[in-house]
């Protein structure tokens, strides 16, 4: 049968150099697409609320060790076994860290998807940077760009991405301070327990997290049949199945169980989670994440399909 998917990697040379060149070529187009999507989404948007030291109530959040006891809302804390702080609304800049995975698995694109996972992740991240920068937020990217409040934050981030060594896996977060938001965009195909081992400490430090899983349709529906050779893009390991259709149900059950487990674990931390397929519009993921950041209920549920 004809090939269903491929790893997008046309440039010759060493693997690291090839991927660096490809990303440098990809980013400008992604930035143009991101601005187009941002302009579409932001049309008619009348700003968003922000938390701070103003008059209006914003939200309750868990108390962090070392904070003043005067900030504790004892009435809310008495409802369960946790201690909560009442936050107020304030129109001031807030720091939001954006990150997308650049692992080899993100370069996959099947004939069912519109773009590679890497391309969609970059577009969503840059479009989010564009919208948040217009709202006056401080935008940063762990290990790539220090937080900055500037109208051209998306352009700055794009330029930084073009000149940054390739890395995979979750980002280093030691540089993140204070009560910030962290948006993570990737395929998150690693074991859910291993992912939570990295993310759990971040939540306990007070970071609000928003995780967007980018998936190619073929990864979810498993359209393969007959003799099929599967290649792990991270390790190069190969698996040959004589009758791929015979393992379709078991694969899909395992794939969806991994997603559900990750989503439930993140919600337990107070983080948000949503999955987005590359055959859907990028604006769907953008709107959902922006609404999560705004403290408004998104159209899709946590862990829902975007």
mmCIF file of N, CA, C and O in Angstrom, residues 107-195:
data_model
loop_
_atom_site.group_PDB
_atom_site.id
_atom_site.type_symbol
_atom_site.label_atom_id
_atom_site.label_comp_id
_atom_site.label_asym_id
_atom_site.label_seq_id
_atom_site.Cartn_x
_atom_site.Cartn_y
_atom_site.Cartn_z
ATOM 1 N N UNK A 107 8.210 16.156 13.734
ATOM 2 C CA UNK A 107 8.342 16.427 12.299
ATOM 3 C C UNK A 107 7.472 15.508 11.451
ATOM 4 O O UNK A 107 7.501 15.562 10.226
ATOM 5 N N UNK A 108 6.688 14.674 12.108
ATOM 6 C CA UNK A 108 5.846 13.720 11.376
ATOM 7 C C UNK A 108 4.649 14.408 10.735
ATOM 8 O O UNK A 108 4.018 15.280 11.315
ATOM 9 N N UNK A 109 4.317 13.981 9.529
ATOM 10 C CA UNK A 109 3.114 14.437 8.825
ATOM 11 C C UNK A 109 2.583 13.288 7.985
ATOM 12 O O UNK A 109 3.297 12.726 7.150
ATOM 13 N N UNK A 110 1.327 12.931 8.202
ATOM 14 C CA UNK A 110 0.693 11.889 7.398
ATOM 15 C C UNK A 110 -0.126 12.529 6.290
ATOM 16 O O UNK A 110 -0.312 13.747 6.246
ATOM 17 N N UNK A 111 -0.627 11.709 5.400
ATOM 18 C CA UNK A 111 -1.476 12.216 4.318
ATOM 19 C C UNK A 111 -2.828 12.678 4.849
ATOM 20 O O UNK A 111 -3.599 13.316 4.128
ATOM 21 N N UNK A 112 -3.118 12.411 6.117
ATOM 22 C CA UNK A 112 -4.377 12.831 6.724
ATOM 23 C C UNK A 112 -4.262 14.206 7.377
ATOM 24 O O UNK A 112 -5.269 14.841 7.681
ATOM 25 N N UNK A 113 -3.046 14.648 7.646
ATOM 26 C CA UNK A 113 -2.846 15.930 8.305
ATOM 27 C C UNK A 113 -2.552 17.036 7.308
ATOM 28 O O UNK A 113 -2.059 16.790 6.203
ATOM 29 N N UNK A 114 -2.834 18.270 7.695
ATOM 30 C CA UNK A 114 -2.593 19.413 6.812
ATOM 31 C C UNK A 114 -1.135 19.857 6.840
ATOM 32 O O UNK A 114 -0.599 20.307 5.826
ATOM 33 N N UNK A 115 -0.484 19.751 8.008
ATOM 34 C CA UNK A 115 0.903 20.176 8.183
ATOM 35 C C UNK A 115 1.576 19.223 9.154
ATOM 36 O O UNK A 115 0.918 18.386 9.786
ATOM 37 N N UNK A 116 2.893 19.350 9.306
ATOM 38 C CA UNK A 116 3.593 18.559 10.308
ATOM 39 C C UNK A 116 3.222 19.049 11.697
ATOM 40 O O UNK A 116 2.760 20.185 11.876
ATOM 41 N N UNK A 117 3.428 18.206 12.670
ATOM 42 C CA UNK A 117 3.139 18.598 14.050
ATOM 43 C C UNK A 117 4.020 19.762 14.479
ATOM 44 O O UNK A 117 3.569 20.664 15.196
ATOM 45 N N UNK A 118 5.277 19.763 14.036
ATOM 46 C CA UNK A 118 6.193 20.855 14.382
ATOM 47 C C UNK A 118 5.686 22.185 13.837
ATOM 48 O O UNK A 118 5.672 23.196 14.538
ATOM 49 N N UNK A 119 5.241 22.193 12.576
ATOM 50 C CA UNK A 119 4.735 23.420 11.968
ATOM 51 C C UNK A 119 3.515 23.941 12.716
ATOM 52 O O UNK A 119 3.412 25.134 12.999
ATOM 53 N N UNK A 120 2.580 23.052 13.056
ATOM 54 C CA UNK A 120 1.379 23.495 13.767
ATOM 55 C C UNK A 120 1.718 24.017 15.155
ATOM 56 O O UNK A 120 1.166 25.037 15.591
ATOM 57 N N UNK A 121 2.643 23.369 15.846
ATOM 58 C CA UNK A 121 3.031 23.827 17.181
ATOM 59 C C UNK A 121 3.657 25.210 17.122
ATOM 60 O O UNK A 121 3.377 26.080 17.953
ATOM 61 N N UNK A 122 4.522 25.437 16.124
ATOM 62 C CA UNK A 122 5.148 26.749 15.976
ATOM 63 C C UNK A 122 4.122 27.828 15.678
ATOM 64 O O UNK A 122 4.186 28.932 16.221
ATOM 65 N N UNK A 123 3.166 27.525 14.801
ATOM 66 C CA UNK A 123 2.143 28.511 14.444
ATOM 67 C C UNK A 123 1.309 28.876 15.666
ATOM 68 O O UNK A 123 1.044 30.054 15.924
ATOM 69 N N UNK A 124 0.887 27.872 16.442
ATOM 70 C CA UNK A 124 0.071 28.144 17.625
ATOM 71 C C UNK A 124 0.860 28.974 18.632
ATOM 72 O O UNK A 124 0.347 29.939 19.208
ATOM 73 N N UNK A 125 2.135 28.629 18.845
ATOM 74 C CA UNK A 125 2.944 29.369 19.809
ATOM 75 C C UNK A 125 3.157 30.817 19.370
ATOM 76 O O UNK A 125 3.016 31.749 20.177
ATOM 77 N N UNK A 126 3.496 31.027 18.106
ATOM 78 C CA UNK A 126 3.759 32.389 17.629
ATOM 79 C C UNK A 126 2.480 33.220 17.578
ATOM 80 O O UNK A 126 2.495 34.421 17.860
ATOM 81 N N UNK A 127 1.371 32.597 17.211
ATOM 82 C CA UNK A 127 0.095 33.313 17.191
ATOM 83 C C UNK A 127 -0.317 33.706 18.608
ATOM 84 O O UNK A 127 -0.836 34.808 18.839
ATOM 85 N N UNK A 128 -0.064 32.827 19.565
ATOM 86 C CA UNK A 128 -0.369 33.140 20.951
ATOM 87 C C UNK A 128 0.507 34.287 21.438
ATOM 88 O O UNK A 128 0.036 35.191 22.144
ATOM 89 N N UNK A 129 1.787 34.270 21.041
ATOM 90 C CA UNK A 129 2.683 35.367 21.405
ATOM 91 C C UNK A 129 2.187 36.683 20.825
ATOM 92 O O UNK A 129 2.243 37.732 21.482
ATOM 93 N N UNK A 130 1.691 36.646 19.600
ATOM 94 C CA UNK A 130 1.181 37.854 18.953
ATOM 95 C C UNK A 130 -0.013 38.426 19.711
ATOM 96 O O UNK A 130 -0.083 39.630 20.001
ATOM 97 N N UNK A 131 -0.962 37.581 20.064
ATOM 98 C CA UNK A 131 -2.163 38.039 20.750
ATOM 99 C C UNK A 131 -1.839 38.547 22.153
ATOM 100 O O UNK A 131 -2.313 39.610 22.586
ATOM 101 N N UNK A 132 -1.023 37.797 22.877
ATOM 102 C CA UNK A 132 -0.688 38.196 24.251
ATOM 103 C C UNK A 132 0.132 39.479 24.281
ATOM 104 O O UNK A 132 -0.025 40.306 25.181
ATOM 105 N N UNK A 133 1.020 39.647 23.288
ATOM 106 C CA UNK A 133 1.820 40.874 23.220
ATOM 107 C C UNK A 133 0.919 42.085 22.998
ATOM 108 O O UNK A 133 1.162 43.159 23.559
ATOM 109 N N UNK A 134 -0.119 41.934 22.203
ATOM 110 C CA UNK A 134 -1.044 43.040 21.974
ATOM 111 C C UNK A 134 -1.810 43.386 23.243
ATOM 112 O O UNK A 134 -2.298 44.513 23.392
ATOM 113 N N UNK A 135 -1.938 42.406 24.161
ATOM 114 C CA UNK A 135 -2.624 42.655 25.433
ATOM 115 C C UNK A 135 -1.686 43.235 26.477
ATOM 116 O O UNK A 135 -2.090 43.475 27.610
ATOM 117 N N UNK A 136 -0.400 43.417 26.109
ATOM 118 C CA UNK A 136 0.555 44.005 27.029
ATOM 119 C C UNK A 136 1.239 43.022 27.952
ATOM 120 O O UNK A 136 1.889 43.427 28.921
ATOM 121 N N UNK A 137 1.114 41.715 27.668
ATOM 122 C CA UNK A 137 1.734 40.709 28.515
ATOM 123 C C UNK A 137 3.236 40.607 28.241
ATOM 124 O O UNK A 137 3.721 40.968 27.172
ATOM 125 N N UNK A 138 3.967 40.066 29.207
ATOM 126 C CA UNK A 138 5.391 39.791 29.052
ATOM 127 C C UNK A 138 5.535 38.355 28.552
ATOM 128 O O UNK A 138 5.085 37.420 29.204
ATOM 129 N N UNK A 139 6.192 38.183 27.404
ATOM 130 C CA UNK A 139 6.293 36.881 26.753
ATOM 131 C C UNK A 139 7.736 36.385 26.831
ATOM 132 O O UNK A 139 8.681 37.115 26.512
ATOM 133 N N UNK A 140 7.899 35.123 27.246
ATOM 134 C CA UNK A 140 9.210 34.513 27.291
ATOM 135 C C UNK A 140 9.150 33.088 26.792
ATOM 136 O O UNK A 140 8.065 32.521 26.629
ATOM 137 N N UNK A 141 10.316 32.513 26.528
ATOM 138 C CA UNK A 141 10.408 31.116 26.096
ATOM 139 C C UNK A 141 11.582 30.492 26.848
ATOM 140 O O UNK A 141 12.718 30.964 26.721
ATOM 141 N N UNK A 142 11.355 29.470 27.660
ATOM 142 C CA UNK A 142 12.416 28.902 28.499
ATOM 143 C C UNK A 142 13.660 28.512 27.703
ATOM 144 O O UNK A 142 13.588 27.751 26.747
ATOM 145 N N UNK A 143 14.792 29.076 28.119
ATOM 146 C CA UNK A 143 16.053 28.756 27.484
ATOM 147 C C UNK A 143 16.275 29.390 26.133
ATOM 148 O O UNK A 143 17.334 29.205 25.514
ATOM 149 N N UNK A 144 15.303 30.160 25.643
ATOM 150 C CA UNK A 144 15.399 30.738 24.302
ATOM 151 C C UNK A 144 15.258 32.249 24.325
ATOM 152 O O UNK A 144 16.029 32.968 23.681
ATOM 153 N N UNK A 145 14.291 32.772 25.083
ATOM 154 C CA UNK A 145 14.071 34.212 25.112
ATOM 155 C C UNK A 145 13.609 34.637 26.499
ATOM 156 O O UNK A 145 12.664 34.058 27.048
ATOM 157 N N UNK A 146 14.269 35.646 27.063
ATOM 158 C CA UNK A 146 13.855 36.199 28.348
ATOM 159 C C UNK A 146 12.520 36.931 28.182
ATOM 160 O O UNK A 146 12.229 37.472 27.113
ATOM 161 N N UNK A 147 11.700 36.959 29.215
ATOM 162 C CA UNK A 147 10.403 37.640 29.117
ATOM 163 C C UNK A 147 10.556 39.103 28.718
ATOM 164 O O UNK A 147 11.435 39.806 29.218
ATOM 165 N N UNK A 148 9.706 39.531 27.805
ATOM 166 C CA UNK A 148 9.733 40.920 27.348
ATOM 167 C C UNK A 148 8.323 41.364 27.022
ATOM 168 O O UNK A 148 7.509 40.575 26.539
ATOM 169 N N UNK A 149 8.050 42.626 27.323
ATOM 170 C CA UNK A 149 6.764 43.216 26.980
ATOM 171 C C UNK A 149 6.987 44.121 25.771
ATOM 172 O O UNK A 149 7.537 45.214 25.895
ATOM 173 N N UNK A 150 6.611 43.625 24.609
ATOM 174 C CA UNK A 150 6.853 44.381 23.378
ATOM 175 C C UNK A 150 5.832 43.971 22.327
ATOM 176 O O UNK A 150 5.415 42.817 22.277
ATOM 177 N N UNK A 151 5.460 44.923 21.500
ATOM 178 C CA UNK A 151 4.485 44.621 20.458
ATOM 179 C C UNK A 151 5.025 43.623 19.442
ATOM 180 O O UNK A 151 4.267 42.903 18.810
ATOM 181 N N UNK A 152 6.328 43.578 19.282
ATOM 182 C CA UNK A 152 6.910 42.665 18.301
ATOM 183 C C UNK A 152 7.452 41.396 18.963
ATOM 184 O O UNK A 152 8.425 40.800 18.501
ATOM 185 N N UNK A 153 6.813 40.968 20.058
ATOM 186 C CA UNK A 153 7.280 39.788 20.786
ATOM 187 C C UNK A 153 7.277 38.544 19.900
ATOM 188 O O UNK A 153 8.173 37.700 20.015
ATOM 189 N N UNK A 154 6.291 38.421 19.015
ATOM 190 C CA UNK A 154 6.230 37.247 18.133
ATOM 191 C C UNK A 154 7.425 37.226 17.187
ATOM 192 O O UNK A 154 8.036 36.175 16.957
ATOM 193 N N UNK A 155 7.791 38.390 16.641
ATOM 194 C CA UNK A 155 8.961 38.469 15.759
ATOM 195 C C UNK A 155 10.245 38.154 16.522
ATOM 196 O O UNK A 155 11.114 37.445 16.011
ATOM 197 N N UNK A 156 10.351 38.657 17.753
ATOM 198 C CA UNK A 156 11.532 38.380 18.568
ATOM 199 C C UNK A 156 11.645 36.884 18.847
ATOM 200 O O UNK A 156 12.743 36.305 18.784
ATOM 201 N N UNK A 157 10.522 36.272 19.179
ATOM 202 C CA UNK A 157 10.536 34.850 19.478
ATOM 203 C C UNK A 157 10.892 34.037 18.243
ATOM 204 O O UNK A 157 11.677 33.080 18.315
ATOM 205 N N UNK A 158 10.348 34.420 17.091
ATOM 206 C CA UNK A 158 10.654 33.719 15.843
ATOM 207 C C UNK A 158 12.143 33.808 15.527
ATOM 208 O O UNK A 158 12.775 32.817 15.129
ATOM 209 N N UNK A 159 12.718 34.994 15.703
ATOM 210 C CA UNK A 159 14.150 35.172 15.431
ATOM 211 C C UNK A 159 14.997 34.336 16.387
ATOM 212 O O UNK A 159 15.995 33.728 15.990
ATOM 213 N N UNK A 160 14.587 34.275 17.655
ATOM 214 C CA UNK A 160 15.333 33.484 18.633
ATOM 215 C C UNK A 160 15.267 32.002 18.297
ATOM 216 O O UNK A 160 16.257 31.277 18.446
ATOM 217 N N UNK A 161 14.113 31.548 17.842
ATOM 218 C CA UNK A 161 13.953 30.139 17.487
ATOM 219 C C UNK A 161 14.845 29.748 16.317
ATOM 220 O O UNK A 161 15.339 28.623 16.236
ATOM 221 N N UNK A 162 15.052 30.672 15.392
ATOM 222 C CA UNK A 162 15.861 30.382 14.211
ATOM 223 C C UNK A 162 17.335 30.222 14.549
ATOM 224 O O UNK A 162 18.094 29.628 13.782
ATOM 225 N N UNK A 163 17.762 30.751 15.685
ATOM 226 C CA UNK A 163 19.184 30.737 16.024
ATOM 227 C C UNK A 163 19.462 29.991 17.329
ATOM 228 O O UNK A 163 20.482 30.232 17.974
ATOM 229 N N UNK A 164 18.561 29.078 17.691
ATOM 230 C CA UNK A 164 18.717 28.324 18.927
ATOM 231 C C UNK A 164 19.034 26.869 18.623
ATOM 232 O O UNK A 164 18.414 26.280 17.740
ATOM 233 N N UNK A 165 20.000 26.267 19.317
ATOM 234 C CA UNK A 165 20.294 24.842 19.108
ATOM 235 C C UNK A 165 19.064 23.982 19.334
ATOM 236 O O UNK A 165 18.229 24.277 20.198
ATOM 237 N N UNK A 166 18.939 22.939 18.557
ATOM 238 C CA UNK A 166 17.779 22.072 18.638
ATOM 239 C C UNK A 166 17.775 21.278 19.936
ATOM 240 O O UNK A 166 18.792 20.743 20.354
ATOM 241 N N UNK A 167 16.608 21.230 20.572
ATOM 242 C CA UNK A 167 16.456 20.442 21.782
ATOM 243 C C UNK A 167 15.120 19.725 21.743
ATOM 244 O O UNK A 167 14.185 20.175 21.086
ATOM 245 N N UNK A 168 15.044 18.612 22.419
ATOM 246 C CA UNK A 168 13.797 17.874 22.519
ATOM 247 C C UNK A 168 13.431 17.680 23.972
ATOM 248 O O UNK A 168 14.194 18.007 24.879
ATOM 249 N N UNK A 169 12.260 17.134 24.212
ATOM 250 C CA UNK A 169 11.825 16.915 25.580
ATOM 251 C C UNK A 169 11.331 18.195 26.223
ATOM 252 O O UNK A 169 11.272 19.255 25.601
ATOM 253 N N UNK A 170 10.953 18.085 27.494
ATOM 254 C CA UNK A 170 10.423 19.235 28.213
ATOM 255 C C UNK A 170 11.520 20.248 28.506
ATOM 256 O O UNK A 170 12.687 19.884 28.649
ATOM 257 N N UNK A 171 11.168 21.530 28.612
ATOM 258 C CA UNK A 171 12.185 22.580 28.771
ATOM 259 C C UNK A 171 12.724 22.671 30.191
ATOM 260 O O UNK A 171 12.109 22.182 31.143
ATOM 261 N N UNK A 172 13.885 23.306 30.321
ATOM 262 C CA UNK A 172 14.401 23.657 31.634
ATOM 263 C C UNK A 172 13.613 24.853 32.161
ATOM 264 O O UNK A 172 13.342 25.788 31.409
ATOM 265 N N UNK A 173 13.245 24.816 33.427
ATOM 266 C CA UNK A 173 12.369 25.859 33.963
ATOM 267 C C UNK A 173 12.946 26.557 35.188
ATOM 268 O O UNK A 173 12.232 27.283 35.875
ATOM 269 N N UNK A 174 14.238 26.343 35.471
ATOM 270 C CA UNK A 174 14.830 26.949 36.658
ATOM 271 C C UNK A 174 14.768 28.472 36.604
ATOM 272 O O UNK A 174 14.741 29.143 37.640
ATOM 273 N N UNK A 175 14.736 29.039 35.375
ATOM 274 C CA UNK A 175 14.748 30.492 35.245
ATOM 275 C C UNK A 175 13.361 31.113 35.479
ATOM 276 O O UNK A 175 13.236 32.331 35.575
ATOM 277 N N UNK A 176 12.331 30.308 35.586
ATOM 278 C CA UNK A 176 10.978 30.834 35.742
ATOM 279 C C UNK A 176 10.732 31.153 37.209
ATOM 280 O O UNK A 176 10.882 30.298 38.075
ATOM 281 N N UNK A 177 10.343 32.385 37.476
ATOM 282 C CA UNK A 177 10.111 32.845 38.837
ATOM 283 C C UNK A 177 8.686 33.375 38.973
ATOM 284 O O UNK A 177 8.079 33.830 38.014
ATOM 285 N N UNK A 178 8.210 33.319 40.210
ATOM 286 C CA UNK A 178 6.944 33.955 40.520
ATOM 287 C C UNK A 178 5.746 33.199 39.969
ATOM 288 O O UNK A 178 5.843 32.087 39.446
ATOM 289 N N UNK A 179 4.605 33.844 40.083
ATOM 290 C CA UNK A 179 3.343 33.246 39.655
ATOM 291 C C UNK A 179 3.133 33.530 38.179
ATOM 292 O O UNK A 179 2.442 34.466 37.792
ATOM 293 N N UNK A 180 3.710 32.701 37.354
ATOM 294 C CA UNK A 180 3.626 32.866 35.902
ATOM 295 C C UNK A 180 2.743 31.780 35.305
ATOM 296 O O UNK A 180 2.376 30.807 35.967
ATOM 297 N N UNK A 181 2.413 31.960 34.034
ATOM 298 C CA UNK A 181 1.729 30.919 33.271
ATOM 299 C C UNK A 181 2.735 30.270 32.342
ATOM 300 O O UNK A 181 3.605 30.941 31.771
ATOM 301 N N UNK A 182 2.614 28.963 32.170
ATOM 302 C CA UNK A 182 3.491 28.209 31.292
ATOM 303 C C UNK A 182 2.638 27.427 30.303
ATOM 304 O O UNK A 182 1.800 26.608 30.703
ATOM 305 N N UNK A 183 2.823 27.694 29.004
ATOM 306 C CA UNK A 183 2.087 26.996 27.958
ATOM 307 C C UNK A 183 3.041 26.035 27.265
ATOM 308 O O UNK A 183 4.044 26.454 26.681
ATOM 309 N N UNK A 184 2.738 24.749 27.321
ATOM 310 C CA UNK A 184 3.564 23.713 26.715
ATOM 311 C C UNK A 184 2.820 23.098 25.539
ATOM 312 O O UNK A 184 1.684 22.639 25.682
ATOM 313 N N UNK A 185 3.472 23.094 24.367
ATOM 314 C CA UNK A 185 2.847 22.579 23.151
ATOM 315 C C UNK A 185 3.736 21.477 22.577
ATOM 316 O O UNK A 185 4.918 21.708 22.304
ATOM 317 N N UNK A 186 3.206 20.282 22.397
ATOM 318 C CA UNK A 186 3.992 19.179 21.864
ATOM 319 C C UNK A 186 3.128 17.952 21.678
ATOM 320 O O UNK A 186 1.907 18.011 21.888
ATOM 321 N N UNK A 187 3.748 16.833 21.313
ATOM 322 C CA UNK A 187 2.945 15.618 21.127
ATOM 323 C C UNK A 187 2.856 14.775 22.398
ATOM 324 O O UNK A 187 1.985 13.923 22.516
ATOM 325 N N UNK A 188 3.761 14.981 23.356
ATOM 326 C CA UNK A 188 3.707 14.333 24.666
ATOM 327 C C UNK A 188 3.480 12.822 24.551
ATOM 328 O O UNK A 188 2.593 12.250 25.184
ATOM 329 N N UNK A 189 4.291 12.191 23.713
ATOM 330 C CA UNK A 189 4.173 10.760 23.486
ATOM 331 C C UNK A 189 4.960 9.933 24.500
ATOM 332 O O UNK A 189 4.887 8.702 24.482
ATOM 333 N N UNK A 190 5.715 10.595 25.363
ATOM 334 C CA UNK A 190 6.426 9.868 26.408
ATOM 335 C C UNK A 190 5.432 9.303 27.415
ATOM 336 O O UNK A 190 4.249 9.665 27.427
ATOM 337 N N UNK A 191 5.922 8.429 28.272
ATOM 338 C CA UNK A 191 5.080 7.852 29.302
ATOM 339 C C UNK A 191 4.491 8.964 30.170
ATOM 340 O O UNK A 191 5.195 9.885 30.590
ATOM 341 N N UNK A 192 3.174 8.868 30.431
ATOM 342 C CA UNK A 192 2.487 9.926 31.184
ATOM 343 C C UNK A 192 3.086 10.109 32.569
ATOM 344 O O UNK A 192 3.216 11.242 33.052
ATOM 345 N N UNK A 193 3.487 9.017 33.210
ATOM 346 C CA UNK A 193 4.068 9.119 34.550
ATOM 347 C C UNK A 193 5.386 9.887 34.514
ATOM 348 O O UNK A 193 5.682 10.693 35.404
ATOM 349 N N UNK A 194 6.191 9.656 33.465
ATOM 350 C CA UNK A 194 7.472 10.360 33.343
ATOM 351 C C UNK A 194 7.247 11.852 33.104
ATOM 352 O O UNK A 194 7.993 12.694 33.627
ATOM 353 N N UNK A 195 6.237 12.183 32.320
ATOM 354 C CA UNK A 195 5.916 13.588 32.074
ATOM 355 C C UNK A 195 5.482 14.269 33.364
ATOM 356 O O UNK A 195 5.920 15.386 33.686
#
